[in-house]
CSV table of N, CA and C in Angstrom, one decimal:
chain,number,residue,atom,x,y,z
A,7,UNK,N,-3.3,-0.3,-34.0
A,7,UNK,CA,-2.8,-1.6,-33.7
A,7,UNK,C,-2.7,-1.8,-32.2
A,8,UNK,N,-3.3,-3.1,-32.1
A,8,UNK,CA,-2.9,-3.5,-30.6
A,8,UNK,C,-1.2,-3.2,-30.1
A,9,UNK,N,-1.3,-1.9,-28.4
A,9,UNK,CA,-0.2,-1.7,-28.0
A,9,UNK,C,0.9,-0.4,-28.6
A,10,UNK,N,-0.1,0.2,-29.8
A,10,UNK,CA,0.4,1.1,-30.5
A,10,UNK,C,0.2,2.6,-30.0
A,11,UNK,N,-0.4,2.3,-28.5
A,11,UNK,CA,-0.6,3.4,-27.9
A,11,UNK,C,0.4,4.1,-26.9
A,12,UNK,N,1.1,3.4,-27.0
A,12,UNK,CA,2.4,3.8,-26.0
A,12,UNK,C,2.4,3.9,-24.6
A,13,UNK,N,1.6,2.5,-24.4
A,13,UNK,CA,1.2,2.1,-23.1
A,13,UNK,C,2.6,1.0,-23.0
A,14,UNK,N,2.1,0.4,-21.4
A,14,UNK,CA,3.3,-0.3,-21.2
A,14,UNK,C,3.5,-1.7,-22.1
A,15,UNK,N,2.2,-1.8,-22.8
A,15,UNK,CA,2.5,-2.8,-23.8
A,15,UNK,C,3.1,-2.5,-24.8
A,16,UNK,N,3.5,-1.6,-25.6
A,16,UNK,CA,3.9,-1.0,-26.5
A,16,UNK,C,5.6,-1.1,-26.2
A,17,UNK,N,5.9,-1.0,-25.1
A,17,UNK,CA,7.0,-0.9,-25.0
A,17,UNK,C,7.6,0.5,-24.1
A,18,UNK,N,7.2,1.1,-24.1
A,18,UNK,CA,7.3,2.6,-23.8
A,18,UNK,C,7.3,2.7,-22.2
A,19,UNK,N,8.5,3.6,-21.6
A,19,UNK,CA,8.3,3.4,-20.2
A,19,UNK,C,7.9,5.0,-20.0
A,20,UNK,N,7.2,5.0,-18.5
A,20,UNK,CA,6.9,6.1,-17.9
A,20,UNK,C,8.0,6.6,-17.0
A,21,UNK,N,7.9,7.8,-16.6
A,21,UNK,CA,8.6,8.4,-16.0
A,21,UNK,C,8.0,8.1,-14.4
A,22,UNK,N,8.2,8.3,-12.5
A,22,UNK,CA,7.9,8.5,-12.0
A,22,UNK,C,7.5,10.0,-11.9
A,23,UNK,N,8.3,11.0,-12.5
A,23,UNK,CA,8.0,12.4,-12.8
A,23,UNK,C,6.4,12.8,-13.3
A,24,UNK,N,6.6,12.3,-14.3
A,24,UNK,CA,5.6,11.8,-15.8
A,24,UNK,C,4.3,11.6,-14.8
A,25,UNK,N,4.5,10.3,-14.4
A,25,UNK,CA,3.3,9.8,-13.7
A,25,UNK,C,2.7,10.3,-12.2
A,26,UNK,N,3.8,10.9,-11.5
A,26,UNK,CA,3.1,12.2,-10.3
A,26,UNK,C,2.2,13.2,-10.8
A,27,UNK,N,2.9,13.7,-12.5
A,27,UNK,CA,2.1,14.9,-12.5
A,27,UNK,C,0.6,14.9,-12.9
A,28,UNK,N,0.7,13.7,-13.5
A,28,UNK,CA,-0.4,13.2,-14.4
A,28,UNK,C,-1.5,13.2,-13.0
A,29,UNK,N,-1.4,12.2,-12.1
A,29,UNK,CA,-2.2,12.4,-10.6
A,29,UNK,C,-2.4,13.5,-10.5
A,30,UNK,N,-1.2,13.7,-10.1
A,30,UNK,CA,-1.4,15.6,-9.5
A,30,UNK,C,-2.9,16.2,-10.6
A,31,UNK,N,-2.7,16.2,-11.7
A,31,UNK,CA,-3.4,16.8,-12.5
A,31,UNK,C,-4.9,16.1,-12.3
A,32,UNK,N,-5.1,15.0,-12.5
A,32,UNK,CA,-6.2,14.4,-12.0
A,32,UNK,C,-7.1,14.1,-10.8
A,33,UNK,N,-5.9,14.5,-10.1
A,33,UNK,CA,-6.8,14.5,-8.3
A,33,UNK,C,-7.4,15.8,-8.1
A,34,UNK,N,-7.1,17.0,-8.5
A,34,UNK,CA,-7.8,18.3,-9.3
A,34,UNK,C,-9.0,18.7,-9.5
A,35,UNK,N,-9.3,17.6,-10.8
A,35,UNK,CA,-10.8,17.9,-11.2
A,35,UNK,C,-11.7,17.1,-10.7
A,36,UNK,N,-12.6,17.5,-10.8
A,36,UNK,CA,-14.5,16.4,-10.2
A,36,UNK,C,-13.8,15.1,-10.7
A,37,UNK,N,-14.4,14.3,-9.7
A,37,UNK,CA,-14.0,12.9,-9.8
A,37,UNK,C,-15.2,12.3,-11.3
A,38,UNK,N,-16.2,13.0,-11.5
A,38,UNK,CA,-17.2,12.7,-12.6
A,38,UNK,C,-18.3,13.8,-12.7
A,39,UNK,N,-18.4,14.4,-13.8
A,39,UNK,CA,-19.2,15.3,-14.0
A,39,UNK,C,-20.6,15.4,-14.0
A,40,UNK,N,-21.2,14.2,-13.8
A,40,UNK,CA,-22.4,14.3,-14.5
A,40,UNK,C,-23.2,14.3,-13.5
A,41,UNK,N,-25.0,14.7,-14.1
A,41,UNK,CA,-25.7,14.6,-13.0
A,41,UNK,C,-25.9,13.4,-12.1
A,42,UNK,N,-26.2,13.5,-10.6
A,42,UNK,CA,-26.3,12.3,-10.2
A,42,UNK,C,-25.5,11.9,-9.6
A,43,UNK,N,-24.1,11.8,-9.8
A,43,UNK,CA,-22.8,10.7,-9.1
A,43,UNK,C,-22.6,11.3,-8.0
A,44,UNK,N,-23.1,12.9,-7.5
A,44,UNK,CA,-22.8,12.9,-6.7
A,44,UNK,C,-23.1,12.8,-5.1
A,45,UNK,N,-24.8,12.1,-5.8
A,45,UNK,CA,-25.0,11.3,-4.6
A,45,UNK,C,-24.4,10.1,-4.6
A,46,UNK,N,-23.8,9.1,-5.5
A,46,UNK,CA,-23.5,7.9,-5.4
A,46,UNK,C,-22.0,7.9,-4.8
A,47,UNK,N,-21.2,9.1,-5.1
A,47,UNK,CA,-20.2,9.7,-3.8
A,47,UNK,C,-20.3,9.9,-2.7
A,48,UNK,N,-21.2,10.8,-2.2
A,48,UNK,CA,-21.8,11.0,-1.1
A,48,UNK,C,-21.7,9.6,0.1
A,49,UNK,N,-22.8,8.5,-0.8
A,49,UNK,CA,-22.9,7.2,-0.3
A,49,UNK,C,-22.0,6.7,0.1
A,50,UNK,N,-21.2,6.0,-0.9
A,50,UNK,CA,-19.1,5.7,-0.1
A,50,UNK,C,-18.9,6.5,0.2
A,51,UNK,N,-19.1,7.8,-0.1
A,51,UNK,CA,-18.1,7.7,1.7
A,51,UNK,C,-18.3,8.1,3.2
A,52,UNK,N,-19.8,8.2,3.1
A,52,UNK,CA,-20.5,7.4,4.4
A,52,UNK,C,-20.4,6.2,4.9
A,53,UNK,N,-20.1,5.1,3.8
A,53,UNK,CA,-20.0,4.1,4.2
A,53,UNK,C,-18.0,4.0,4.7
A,54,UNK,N,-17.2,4.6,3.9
A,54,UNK,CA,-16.3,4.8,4.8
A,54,UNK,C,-16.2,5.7,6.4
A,55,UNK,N,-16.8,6.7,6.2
A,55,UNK,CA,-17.0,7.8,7.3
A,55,UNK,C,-17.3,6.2,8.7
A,56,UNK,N,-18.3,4.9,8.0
A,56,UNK,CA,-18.5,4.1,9.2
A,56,UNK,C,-17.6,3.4,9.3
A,57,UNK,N,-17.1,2.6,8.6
A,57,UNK,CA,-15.8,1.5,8.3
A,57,UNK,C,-14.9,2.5,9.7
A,58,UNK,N,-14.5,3.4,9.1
A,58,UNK,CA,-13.0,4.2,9.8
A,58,UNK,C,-13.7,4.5,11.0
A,59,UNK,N,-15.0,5.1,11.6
A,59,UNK,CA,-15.1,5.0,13.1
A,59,UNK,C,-15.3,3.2,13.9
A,60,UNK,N,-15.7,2.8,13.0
A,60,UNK,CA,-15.9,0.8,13.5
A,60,UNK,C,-14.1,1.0,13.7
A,61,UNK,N,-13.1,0.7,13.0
A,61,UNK,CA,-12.1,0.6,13.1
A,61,UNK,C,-11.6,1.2,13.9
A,62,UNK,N,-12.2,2.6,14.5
A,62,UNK,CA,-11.3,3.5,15.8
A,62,UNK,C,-11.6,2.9,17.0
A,63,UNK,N,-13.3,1.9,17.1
A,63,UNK,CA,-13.7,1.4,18.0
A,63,UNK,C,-12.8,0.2,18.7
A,64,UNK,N,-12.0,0.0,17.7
A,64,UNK,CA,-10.9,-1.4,18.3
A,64,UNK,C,-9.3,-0.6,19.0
A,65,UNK,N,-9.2,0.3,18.7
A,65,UNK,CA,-7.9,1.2,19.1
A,65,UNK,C,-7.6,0.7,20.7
A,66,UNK,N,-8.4,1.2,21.4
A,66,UNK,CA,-8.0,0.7,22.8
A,66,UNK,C,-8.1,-0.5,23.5
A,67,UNK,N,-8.3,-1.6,22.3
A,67,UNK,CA,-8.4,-3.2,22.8
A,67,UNK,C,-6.9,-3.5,22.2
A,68,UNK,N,-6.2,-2.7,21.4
A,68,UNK,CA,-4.8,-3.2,21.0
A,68,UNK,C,-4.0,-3.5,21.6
A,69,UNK,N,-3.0,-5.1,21.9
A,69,UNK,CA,-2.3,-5.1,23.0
A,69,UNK,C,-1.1,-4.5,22.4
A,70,UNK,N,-0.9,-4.8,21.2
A,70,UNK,CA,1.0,-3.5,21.2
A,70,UNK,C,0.5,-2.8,20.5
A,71,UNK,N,0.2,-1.3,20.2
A,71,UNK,CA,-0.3,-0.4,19.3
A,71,UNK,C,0.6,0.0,18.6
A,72,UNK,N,2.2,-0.3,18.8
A,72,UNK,CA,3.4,-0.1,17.9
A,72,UNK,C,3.2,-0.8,16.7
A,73,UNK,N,2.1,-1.6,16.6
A,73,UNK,CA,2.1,-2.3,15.4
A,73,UNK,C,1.4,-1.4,14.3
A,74,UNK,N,0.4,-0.9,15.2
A,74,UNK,CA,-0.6,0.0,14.5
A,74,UNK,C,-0.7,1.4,13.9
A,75,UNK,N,-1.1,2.2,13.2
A,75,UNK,CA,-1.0,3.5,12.9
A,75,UNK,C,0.1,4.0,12.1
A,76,UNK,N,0.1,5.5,11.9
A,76,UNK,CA,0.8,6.1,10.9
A,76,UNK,C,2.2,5.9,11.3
A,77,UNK,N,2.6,5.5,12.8
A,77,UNK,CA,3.9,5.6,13.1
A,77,UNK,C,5.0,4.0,12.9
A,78,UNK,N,3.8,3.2,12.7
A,78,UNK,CA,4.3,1.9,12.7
A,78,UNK,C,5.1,1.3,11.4
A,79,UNK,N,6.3,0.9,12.1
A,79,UNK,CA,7.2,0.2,10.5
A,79,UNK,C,8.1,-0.8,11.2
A,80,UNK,N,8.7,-1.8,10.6
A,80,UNK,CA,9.0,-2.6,10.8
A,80,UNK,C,10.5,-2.3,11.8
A,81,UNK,N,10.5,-2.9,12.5
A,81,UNK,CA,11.9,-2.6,13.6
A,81,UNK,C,12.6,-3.2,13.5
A,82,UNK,N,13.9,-3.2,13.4
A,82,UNK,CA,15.3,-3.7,13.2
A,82,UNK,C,15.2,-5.5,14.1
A,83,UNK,N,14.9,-5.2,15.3
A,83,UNK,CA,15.2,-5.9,16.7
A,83,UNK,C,14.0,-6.9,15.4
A,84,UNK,N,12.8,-7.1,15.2
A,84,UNK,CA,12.0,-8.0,15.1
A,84,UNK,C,12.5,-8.2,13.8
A,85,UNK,N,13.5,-8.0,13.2
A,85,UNK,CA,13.9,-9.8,12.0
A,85,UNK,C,15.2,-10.0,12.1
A,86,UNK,N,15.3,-11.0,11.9
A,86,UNK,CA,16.1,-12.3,11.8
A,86,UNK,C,17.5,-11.4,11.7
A,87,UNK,N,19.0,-11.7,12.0
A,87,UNK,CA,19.8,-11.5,11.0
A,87,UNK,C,20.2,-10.9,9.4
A,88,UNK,N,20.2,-12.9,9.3
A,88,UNK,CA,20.1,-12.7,7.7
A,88,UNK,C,19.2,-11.8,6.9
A,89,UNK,N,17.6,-11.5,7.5
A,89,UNK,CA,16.5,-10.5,6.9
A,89,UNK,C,17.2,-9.2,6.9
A,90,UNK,N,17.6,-8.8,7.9
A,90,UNK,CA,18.3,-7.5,8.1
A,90,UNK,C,19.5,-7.4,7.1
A,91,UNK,N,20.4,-8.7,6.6
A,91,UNK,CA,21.4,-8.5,5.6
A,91,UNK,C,21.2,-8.1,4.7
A,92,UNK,N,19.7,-8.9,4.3
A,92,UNK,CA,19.3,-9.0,2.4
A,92,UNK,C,19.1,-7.7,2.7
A,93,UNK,N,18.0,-7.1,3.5
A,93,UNK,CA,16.9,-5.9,3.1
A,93,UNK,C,18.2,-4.4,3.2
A,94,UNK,N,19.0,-4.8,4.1
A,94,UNK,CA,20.3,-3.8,3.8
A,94,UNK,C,21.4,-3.4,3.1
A,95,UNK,N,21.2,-5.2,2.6
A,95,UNK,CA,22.2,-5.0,1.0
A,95,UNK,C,21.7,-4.4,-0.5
A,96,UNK,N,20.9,-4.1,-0.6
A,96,UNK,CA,19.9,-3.4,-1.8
A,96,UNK,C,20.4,-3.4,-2.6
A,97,UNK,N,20.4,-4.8,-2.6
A,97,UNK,CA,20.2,-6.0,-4.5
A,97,UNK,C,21.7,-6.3,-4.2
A,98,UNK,N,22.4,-6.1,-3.4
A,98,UNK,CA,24.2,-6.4,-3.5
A,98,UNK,C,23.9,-8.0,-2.7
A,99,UNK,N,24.5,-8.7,-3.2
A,99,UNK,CA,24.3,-10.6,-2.8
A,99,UNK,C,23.3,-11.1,-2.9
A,100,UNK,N,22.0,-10.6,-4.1
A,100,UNK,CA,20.4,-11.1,-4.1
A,100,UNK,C,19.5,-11.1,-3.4
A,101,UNK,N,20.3,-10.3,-2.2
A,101,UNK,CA,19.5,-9.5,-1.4
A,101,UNK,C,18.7,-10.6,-0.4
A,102,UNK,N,17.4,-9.8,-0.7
A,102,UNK,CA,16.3,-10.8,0.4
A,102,UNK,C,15.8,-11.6,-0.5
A,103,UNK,N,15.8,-12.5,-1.7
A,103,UNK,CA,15.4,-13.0,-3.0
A,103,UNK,C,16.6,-14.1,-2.8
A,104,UNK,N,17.8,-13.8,-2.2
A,104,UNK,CA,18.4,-15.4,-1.9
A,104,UNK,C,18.1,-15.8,-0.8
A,105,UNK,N,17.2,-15.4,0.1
A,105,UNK,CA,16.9,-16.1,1.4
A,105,UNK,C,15.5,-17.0,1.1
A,106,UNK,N,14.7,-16.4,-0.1
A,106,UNK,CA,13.5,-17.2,-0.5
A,106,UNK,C,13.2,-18.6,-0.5
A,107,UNK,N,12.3,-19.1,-0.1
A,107,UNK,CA,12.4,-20.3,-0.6
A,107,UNK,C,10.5,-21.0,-0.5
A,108,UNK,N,10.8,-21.7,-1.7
A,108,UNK,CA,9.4,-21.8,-2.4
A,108,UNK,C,8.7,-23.1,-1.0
A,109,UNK,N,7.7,-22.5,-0.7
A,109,UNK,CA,7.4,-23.4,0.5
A,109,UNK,C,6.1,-24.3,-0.2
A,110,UNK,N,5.2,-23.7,-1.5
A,110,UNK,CA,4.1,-24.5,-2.2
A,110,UNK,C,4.3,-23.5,-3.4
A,111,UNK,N,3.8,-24.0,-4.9
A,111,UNK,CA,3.7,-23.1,-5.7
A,111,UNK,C,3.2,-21.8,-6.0
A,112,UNK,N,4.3,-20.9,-5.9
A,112,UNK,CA,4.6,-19.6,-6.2
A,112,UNK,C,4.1,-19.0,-5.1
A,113,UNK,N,4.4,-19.4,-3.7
A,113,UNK,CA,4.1,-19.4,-2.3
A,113,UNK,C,5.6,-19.0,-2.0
A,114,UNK,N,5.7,-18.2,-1.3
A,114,UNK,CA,7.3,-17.9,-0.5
A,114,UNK,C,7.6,-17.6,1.0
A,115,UNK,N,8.5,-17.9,1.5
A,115,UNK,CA,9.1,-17.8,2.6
A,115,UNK,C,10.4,-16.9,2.9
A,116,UNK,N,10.9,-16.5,3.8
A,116,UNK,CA,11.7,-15.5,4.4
A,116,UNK,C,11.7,-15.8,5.8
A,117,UNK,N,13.1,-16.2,6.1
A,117,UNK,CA,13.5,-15.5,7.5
A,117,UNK,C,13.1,-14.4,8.6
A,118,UNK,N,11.8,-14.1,9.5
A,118,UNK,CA,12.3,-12.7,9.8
A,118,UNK,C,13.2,-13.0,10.8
């Protein structure tokens, strides 16, 4: 029966636990066994090997690089007040969900 598989249609919830290990277990093995894929692997990711050096090409035309890279996250100083209330109240007053407001359908806005 449809959903009788104890998928999220079914009703049945996953663990984060559950679903790390399942990855974990899966990032493991050959991404596909059979003859062949492994040239069609090969191919992506040459084409990313280019994508990611095109992209390194722009690094030193960045005027704030604080935006950019592994170290970048959003800074206290750049939002708003009230943004800084919701995102600190975590879910206590509706949080950042009562600063929303519908600007076109199912289109939203926020204060930063």
């Amino acid at each position: 029966a449809a959903g009788s598989s104890g998928g999220v249609a079914g009703g049945t919830r996953y663990s984060l636990r559950g679903t790390l290990h399942m990855l974990h277990f899966l990032l493991q093995a050959p991404l596909h066994p059979c003859d062949g894929c492994q040239q069609r692997f090969d191919y992506f990711a040459s084409l990313h090997r280019d994508r990611a050096a095109a992209i390194a090409q722009y690094q030193p035309l960045r005027r704030h690089p604080s935006l950019f890279g592994t170290a970048a996250r959003w800074r206290r100083e750049w939002l708003s007040a009230d943004a800084r209330a919701a995102l600190e109240s975590r879910g206590g007053g509706g949080g950042l969900r009562s600063h929303l407001v519908e600007v076109s359908p199912e289109v939203f806005a926020f204060p930063l």
